[in-house]
Coordinates of C-alpha atoms in Angstrom, one line a residue:
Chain K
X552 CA 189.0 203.0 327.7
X553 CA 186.3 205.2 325.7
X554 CA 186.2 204.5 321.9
X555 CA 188.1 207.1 320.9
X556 CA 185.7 209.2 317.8
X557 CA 188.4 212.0 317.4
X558 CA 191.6 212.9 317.0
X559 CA 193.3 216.1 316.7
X560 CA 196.3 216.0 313.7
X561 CA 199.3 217.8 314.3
X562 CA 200.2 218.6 310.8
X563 CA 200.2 221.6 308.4
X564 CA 200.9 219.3 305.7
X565 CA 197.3 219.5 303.7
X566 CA 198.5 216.1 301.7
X567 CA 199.1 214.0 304.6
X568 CA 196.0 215.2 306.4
X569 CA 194.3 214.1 303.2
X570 CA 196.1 210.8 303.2
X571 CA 195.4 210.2 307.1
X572 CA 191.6 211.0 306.4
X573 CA 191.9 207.7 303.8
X574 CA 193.5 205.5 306.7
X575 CA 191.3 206.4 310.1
X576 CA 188.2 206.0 308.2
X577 CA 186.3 205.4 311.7
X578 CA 187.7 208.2 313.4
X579 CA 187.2 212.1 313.1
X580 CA 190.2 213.7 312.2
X581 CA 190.2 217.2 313.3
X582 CA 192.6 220.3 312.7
X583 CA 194.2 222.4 316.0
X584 CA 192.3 225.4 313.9
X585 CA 189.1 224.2 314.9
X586 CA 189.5 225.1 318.6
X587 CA 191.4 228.1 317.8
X588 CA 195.1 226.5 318.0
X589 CA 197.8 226.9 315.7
X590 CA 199.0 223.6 316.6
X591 CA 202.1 224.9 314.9
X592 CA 205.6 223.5 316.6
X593 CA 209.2 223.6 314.7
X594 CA 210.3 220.4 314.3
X595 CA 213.8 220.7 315.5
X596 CA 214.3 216.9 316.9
X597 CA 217.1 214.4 315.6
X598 CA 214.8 211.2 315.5
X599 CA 211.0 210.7 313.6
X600 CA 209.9 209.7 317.3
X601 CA 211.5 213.0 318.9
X602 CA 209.1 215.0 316.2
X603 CA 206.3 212.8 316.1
X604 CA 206.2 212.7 319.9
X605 CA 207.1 216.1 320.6
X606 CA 204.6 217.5 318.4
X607 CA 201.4 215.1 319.4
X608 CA 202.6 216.3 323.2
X609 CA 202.7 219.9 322.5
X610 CA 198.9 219.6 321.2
X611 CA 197.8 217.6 323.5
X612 CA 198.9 219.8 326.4
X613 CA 197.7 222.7 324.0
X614 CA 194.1 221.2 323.3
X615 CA 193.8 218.9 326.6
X616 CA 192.6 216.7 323.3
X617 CA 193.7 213.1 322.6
X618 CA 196.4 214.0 319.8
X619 CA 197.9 212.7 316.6
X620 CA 201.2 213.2 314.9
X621 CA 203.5 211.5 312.4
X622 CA 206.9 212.7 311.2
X623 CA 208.7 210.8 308.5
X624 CA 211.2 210.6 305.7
X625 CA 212.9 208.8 303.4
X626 CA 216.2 207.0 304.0
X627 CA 219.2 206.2 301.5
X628 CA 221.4 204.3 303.2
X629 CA 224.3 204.9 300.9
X630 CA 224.1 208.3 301.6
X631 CA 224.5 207.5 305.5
X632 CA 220.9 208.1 305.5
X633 CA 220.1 211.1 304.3
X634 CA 218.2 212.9 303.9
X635 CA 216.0 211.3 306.9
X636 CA 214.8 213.2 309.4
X637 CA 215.5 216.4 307.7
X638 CA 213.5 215.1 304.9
X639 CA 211.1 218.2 304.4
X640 CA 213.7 220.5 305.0
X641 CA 216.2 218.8 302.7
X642 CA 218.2 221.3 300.3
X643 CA 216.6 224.2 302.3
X644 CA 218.2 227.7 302.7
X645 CA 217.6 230.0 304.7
X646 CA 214.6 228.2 306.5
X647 CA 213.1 228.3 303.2
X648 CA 212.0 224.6 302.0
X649 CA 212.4 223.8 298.3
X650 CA 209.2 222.6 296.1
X651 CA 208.8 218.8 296.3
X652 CA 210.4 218.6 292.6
X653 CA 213.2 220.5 293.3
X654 CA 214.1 218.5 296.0
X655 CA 213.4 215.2 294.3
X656 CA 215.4 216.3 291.7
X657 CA 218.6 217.3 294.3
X658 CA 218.5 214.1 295.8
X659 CA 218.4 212.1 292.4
X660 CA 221.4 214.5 291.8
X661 CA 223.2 213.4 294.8
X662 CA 222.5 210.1 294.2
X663 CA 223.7 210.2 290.5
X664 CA 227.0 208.0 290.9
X665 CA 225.4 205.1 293.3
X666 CA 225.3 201.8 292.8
X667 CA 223.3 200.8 296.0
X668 CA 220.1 202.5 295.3
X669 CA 218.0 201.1 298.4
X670 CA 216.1 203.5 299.6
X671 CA 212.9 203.2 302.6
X672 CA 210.3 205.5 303.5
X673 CA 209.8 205.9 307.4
X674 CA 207.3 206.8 309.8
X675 CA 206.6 207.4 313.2
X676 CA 202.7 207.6 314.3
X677 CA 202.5 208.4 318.1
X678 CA 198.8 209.1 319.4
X679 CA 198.8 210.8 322.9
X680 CA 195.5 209.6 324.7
X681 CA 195.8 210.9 328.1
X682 CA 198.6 212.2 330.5
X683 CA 199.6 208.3 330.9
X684 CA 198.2 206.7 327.0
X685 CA 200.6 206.9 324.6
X686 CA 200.7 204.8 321.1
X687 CA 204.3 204.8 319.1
X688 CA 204.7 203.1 316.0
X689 CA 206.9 203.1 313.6
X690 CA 206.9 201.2 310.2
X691 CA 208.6 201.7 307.0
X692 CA 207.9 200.8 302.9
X693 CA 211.1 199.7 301.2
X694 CA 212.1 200.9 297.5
X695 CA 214.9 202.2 295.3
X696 CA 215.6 205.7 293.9
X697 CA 214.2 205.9 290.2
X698 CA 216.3 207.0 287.4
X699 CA 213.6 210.4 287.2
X700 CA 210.6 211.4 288.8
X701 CA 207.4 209.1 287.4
X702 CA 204.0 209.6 288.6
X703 CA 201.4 212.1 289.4
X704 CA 199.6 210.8 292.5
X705 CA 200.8 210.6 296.3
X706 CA 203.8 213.9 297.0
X707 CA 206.8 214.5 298.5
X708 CA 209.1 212.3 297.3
X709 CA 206.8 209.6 296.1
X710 CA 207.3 210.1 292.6
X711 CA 211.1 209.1 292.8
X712 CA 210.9 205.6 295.0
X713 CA 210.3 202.8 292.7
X714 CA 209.0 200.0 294.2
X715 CA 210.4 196.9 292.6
X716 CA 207.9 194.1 293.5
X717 CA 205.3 196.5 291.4
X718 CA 207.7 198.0 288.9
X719 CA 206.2 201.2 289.2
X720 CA 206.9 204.5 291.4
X721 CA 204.9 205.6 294.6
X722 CA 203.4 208.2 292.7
X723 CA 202.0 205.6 290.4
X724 CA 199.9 203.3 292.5
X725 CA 196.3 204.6 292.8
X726 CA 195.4 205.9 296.9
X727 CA 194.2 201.9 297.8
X728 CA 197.7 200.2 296.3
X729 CA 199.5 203.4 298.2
X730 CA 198.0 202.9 301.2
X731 CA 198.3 198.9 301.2
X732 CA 201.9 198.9 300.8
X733 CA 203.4 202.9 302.2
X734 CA 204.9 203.6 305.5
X735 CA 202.5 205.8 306.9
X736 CA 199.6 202.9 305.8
X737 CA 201.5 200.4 307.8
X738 CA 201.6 202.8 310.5
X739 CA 198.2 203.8 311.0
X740 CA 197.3 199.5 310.6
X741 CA 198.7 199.0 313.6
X742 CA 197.5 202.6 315.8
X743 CA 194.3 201.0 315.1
X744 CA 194.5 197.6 316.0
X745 CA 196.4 199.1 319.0
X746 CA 193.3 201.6 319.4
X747 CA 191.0 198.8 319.2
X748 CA 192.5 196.3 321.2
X749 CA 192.4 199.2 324.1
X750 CA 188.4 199.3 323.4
X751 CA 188.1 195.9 323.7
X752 CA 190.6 195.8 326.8
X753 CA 188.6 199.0 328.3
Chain M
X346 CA 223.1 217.2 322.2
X347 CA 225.8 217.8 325.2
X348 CA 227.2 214.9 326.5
X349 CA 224.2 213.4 329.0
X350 CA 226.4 213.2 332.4
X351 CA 223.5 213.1 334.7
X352 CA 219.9 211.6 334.8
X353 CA 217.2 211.9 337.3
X354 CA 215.2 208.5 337.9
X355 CA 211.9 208.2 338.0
X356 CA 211.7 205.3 340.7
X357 CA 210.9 204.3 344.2
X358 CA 212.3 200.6 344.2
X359 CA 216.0 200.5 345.5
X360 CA 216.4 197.2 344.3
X361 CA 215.6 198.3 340.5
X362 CA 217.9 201.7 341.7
X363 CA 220.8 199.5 342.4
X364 CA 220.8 197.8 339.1
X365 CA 220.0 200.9 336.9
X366 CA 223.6 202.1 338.6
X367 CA 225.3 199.1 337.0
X368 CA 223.6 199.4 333.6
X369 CA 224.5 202.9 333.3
X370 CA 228.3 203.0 334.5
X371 CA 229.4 206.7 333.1
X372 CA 225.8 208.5 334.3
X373 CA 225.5 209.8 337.3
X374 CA 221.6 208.1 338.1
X375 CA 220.0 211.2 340.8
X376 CA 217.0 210.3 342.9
X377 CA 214.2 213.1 342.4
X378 CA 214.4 213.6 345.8
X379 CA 217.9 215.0 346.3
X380 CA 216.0 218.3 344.1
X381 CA 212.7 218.2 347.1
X382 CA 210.5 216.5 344.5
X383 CA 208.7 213.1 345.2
X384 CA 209.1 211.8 341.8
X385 CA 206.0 209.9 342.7
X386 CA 203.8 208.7 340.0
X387 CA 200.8 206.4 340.1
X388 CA 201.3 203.8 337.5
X389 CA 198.0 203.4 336.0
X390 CA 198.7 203.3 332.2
X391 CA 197.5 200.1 330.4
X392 CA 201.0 199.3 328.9
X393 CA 204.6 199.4 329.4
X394 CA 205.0 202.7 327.5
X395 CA 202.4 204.2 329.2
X396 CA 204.0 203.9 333.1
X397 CA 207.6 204.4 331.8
X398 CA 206.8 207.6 329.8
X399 CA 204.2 208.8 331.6
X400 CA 206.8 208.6 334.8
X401 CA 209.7 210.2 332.8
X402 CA 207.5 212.9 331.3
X403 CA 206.3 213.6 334.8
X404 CA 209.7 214.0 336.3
X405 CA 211.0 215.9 333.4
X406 CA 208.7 218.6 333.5
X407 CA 208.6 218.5 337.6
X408 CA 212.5 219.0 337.6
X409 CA 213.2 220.6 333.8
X410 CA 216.0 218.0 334.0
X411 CA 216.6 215.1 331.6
X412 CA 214.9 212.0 332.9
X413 CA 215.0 208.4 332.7
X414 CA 212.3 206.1 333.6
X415 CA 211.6 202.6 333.2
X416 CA 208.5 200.0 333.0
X417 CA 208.7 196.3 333.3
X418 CA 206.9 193.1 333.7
X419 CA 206.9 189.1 333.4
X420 CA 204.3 188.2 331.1
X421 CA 203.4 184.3 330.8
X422 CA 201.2 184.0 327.4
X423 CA 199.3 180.8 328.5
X424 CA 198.2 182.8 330.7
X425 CA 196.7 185.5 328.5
X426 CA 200.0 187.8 329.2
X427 CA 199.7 188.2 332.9
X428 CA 200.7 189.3 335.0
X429 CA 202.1 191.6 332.5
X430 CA 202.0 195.2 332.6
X431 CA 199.8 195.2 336.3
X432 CA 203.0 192.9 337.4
X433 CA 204.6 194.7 340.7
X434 CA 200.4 195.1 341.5
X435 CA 199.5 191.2 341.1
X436 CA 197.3 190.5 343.9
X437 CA 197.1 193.4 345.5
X438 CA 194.4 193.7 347.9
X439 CA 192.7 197.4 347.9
X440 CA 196.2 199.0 346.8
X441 CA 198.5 197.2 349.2
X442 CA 201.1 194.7 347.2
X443 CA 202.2 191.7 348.3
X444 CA 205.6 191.2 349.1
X445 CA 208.1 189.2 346.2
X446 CA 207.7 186.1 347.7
X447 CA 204.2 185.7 347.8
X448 CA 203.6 187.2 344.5
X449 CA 205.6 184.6 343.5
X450 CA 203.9 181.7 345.3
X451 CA 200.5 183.1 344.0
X452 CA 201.5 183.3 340.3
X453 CA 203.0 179.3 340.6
X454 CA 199.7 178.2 342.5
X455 CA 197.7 180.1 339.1
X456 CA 200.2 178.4 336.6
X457 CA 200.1 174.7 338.3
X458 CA 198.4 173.3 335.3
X459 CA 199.8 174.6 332.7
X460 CA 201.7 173.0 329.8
X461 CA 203.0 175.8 328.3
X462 CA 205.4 177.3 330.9
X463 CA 207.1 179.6 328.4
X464 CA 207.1 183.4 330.2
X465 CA 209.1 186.5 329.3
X466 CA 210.6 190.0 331.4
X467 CA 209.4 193.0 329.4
X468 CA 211.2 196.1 330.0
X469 CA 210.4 199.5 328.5
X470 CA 212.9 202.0 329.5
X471 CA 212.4 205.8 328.5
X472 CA 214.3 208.8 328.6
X473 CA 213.2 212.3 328.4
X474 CA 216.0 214.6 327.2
X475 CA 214.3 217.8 326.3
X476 CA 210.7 218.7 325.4
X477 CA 211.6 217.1 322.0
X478 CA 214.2 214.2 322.3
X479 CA 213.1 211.3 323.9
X480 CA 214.7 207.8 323.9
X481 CA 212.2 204.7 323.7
X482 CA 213.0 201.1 324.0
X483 CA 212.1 197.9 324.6
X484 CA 213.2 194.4 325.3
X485 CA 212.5 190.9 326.9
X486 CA 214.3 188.3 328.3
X487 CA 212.8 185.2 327.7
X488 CA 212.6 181.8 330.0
X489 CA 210.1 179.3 331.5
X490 CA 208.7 179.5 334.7
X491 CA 210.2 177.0 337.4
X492 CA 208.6 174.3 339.6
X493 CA 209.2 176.5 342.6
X494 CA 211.0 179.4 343.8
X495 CA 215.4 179.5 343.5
X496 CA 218.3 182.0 344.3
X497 CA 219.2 184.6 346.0
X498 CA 219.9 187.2 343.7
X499 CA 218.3 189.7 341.9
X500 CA 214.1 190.7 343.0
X501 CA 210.6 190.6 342.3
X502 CA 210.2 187.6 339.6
X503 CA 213.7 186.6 339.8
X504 CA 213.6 183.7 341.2
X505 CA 210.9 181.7 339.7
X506 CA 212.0 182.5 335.9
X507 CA 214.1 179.6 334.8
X508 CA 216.8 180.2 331.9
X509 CA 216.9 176.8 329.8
X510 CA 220.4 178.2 328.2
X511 CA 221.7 178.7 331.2
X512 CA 219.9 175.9 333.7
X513 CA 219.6 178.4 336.5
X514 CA 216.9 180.9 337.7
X515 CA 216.9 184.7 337.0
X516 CA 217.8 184.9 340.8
X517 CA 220.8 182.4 340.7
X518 CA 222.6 184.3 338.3
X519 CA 225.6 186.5 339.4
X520 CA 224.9 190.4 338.8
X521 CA 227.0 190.9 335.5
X522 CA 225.4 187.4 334.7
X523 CA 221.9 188.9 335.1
X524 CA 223.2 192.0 333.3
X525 CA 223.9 190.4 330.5
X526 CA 220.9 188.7 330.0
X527 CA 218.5 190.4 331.4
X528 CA 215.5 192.7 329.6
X529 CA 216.8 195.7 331.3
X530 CA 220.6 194.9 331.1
X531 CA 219.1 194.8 327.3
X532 CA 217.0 197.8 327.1
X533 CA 219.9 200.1 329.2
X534 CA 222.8 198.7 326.5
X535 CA 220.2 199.9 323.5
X536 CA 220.0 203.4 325.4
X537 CA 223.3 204.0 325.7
X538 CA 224.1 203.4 322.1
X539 CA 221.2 205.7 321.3
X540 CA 222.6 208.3 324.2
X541 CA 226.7 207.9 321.9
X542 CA 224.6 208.2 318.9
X543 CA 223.4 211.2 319.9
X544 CA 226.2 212.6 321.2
X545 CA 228.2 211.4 318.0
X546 CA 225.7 213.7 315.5
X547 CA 225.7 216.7 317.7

């Protein structure tokens, strides 16, 4: 196998691009935009693999380009899960998503009365190399739902997972303790050992 | 999701046909063929994910019907995981495979020496439900391979993969005995809870 140099990202998420940047420091991480792709694709799947998969298939096939994608969430268990896969679209009407705070602050609202406030972070990394490569991961970063939002760094929901072990929230840890200890960190860990241990196989 | 009542198989062993139709009881399992496509599929991917999606991928988007597809392969560590994922190919001679029995004989002769006899079935069993579901498992069975081939039963590996729980070979189990055990009788039981949950959410 060729080292791979680039990778097209199917996200419109401007943060996560900006967070995936931080973790494939080797590799050129390239927007569908550049080769005139919208590299849009609704994510309608009931699973972070059926997303993650679906969309790094759909550019692939678009792009004939090996292909990135991650789809993720956060899980509270108590609340059978929720809000999970839908996590982006959680409290949404209409199609129309609510502002990270406003949906931190309807899920600390639904969460009000719980005792069991475990919550993890999830998420599935799938690279599509060829017709017949595929790389699927899948890792998660364990916490608990703060009392309030803390924290200016990371987004989404970071600023309400409190991270016991470092007593602080994910929006609190600087981008190097974020990445150490997050889901989506974990994830691309092991896409690139996986990457590289194709290189050295290839 | 619909209640899944028929797959197609992405396959061209009978023997691993026969078992799949145990596994999956309430499912009718459809050859390719029955709808005038090959379902052929050169397995040239570099791990079990690779063959098993690449195959059900292929046949889903041949037949725009749901598809299942599986991967598998006895992997001996000391060895340095081979035969592994190249397993129904091990010493193949300019394409043509050897039949079961002297793949087996060959694979004994290469592991005469060793101490470490510890070897494990991998099975990676995908299905393709629409452009964005998929289902993605995999499992092992785990044993030690055996002075010398024993049993009837089962194919491929069977009979030189010795079960210390159980003081038989692989091949001198009975077929629910196999099931039960077995890294696809594994991997099809994961599936199918993954198929109810699905069906219980939609």
């Amino acid at each position: 196998m060729d080292p791979v140099s680039e990778l097209f990202v199917a996200t419109g998420n401007e943060h996560k691009m900006v967070e995936l940047r931080r973790l494939f420091p080797g590799i050129a991480l390239r927007l569908p935009r550049e080769l005139g792709e919208s590299g849009r694709f609704e994510e309608t799947g009931e699973t972070y693999l059926d997303n993650a998969l679906g969309k790094a298939l759909h550019l692939y096939r678009g792009l004939g380009r090996p292909a990135l994608a991650d789809d993720s969430g956060l899980e509270v268990p108590a609340l059978g899960g929720e809000p999970g896969v839908y996590s982006s679209r959680y409290g949404a009407v209409a199609g129309r998503k609510l502002a990270d705070a406003d949906r931190n602050a309807l899920l600390l609202e639904k969460a009000r009365e719980l005792e069991d406030r475990r919550c993890r972070f999830v998420c599935c990394m799938v690279v599509v190399l060829t017709e017949v490569r595929f790389l699927v991961v899948q890792e998660t970063c364990e916490g608990l739902l703060a009392a309030g939002p803390r924290g200016e760094g990371g987004f989404g929901y970071d600023p309400i997972v409190w991270l016991p072990e470092r007593g602080v929230t994910v929006a609190e840890l600087s981008d190097p303790e974020k990445d150490e200890v997050s889901h989506r960190g974990r994830a691309a860990r092991r896409l690139l050992a996986l990457l590289a241990a194709g290189r050295a196989r290839g």
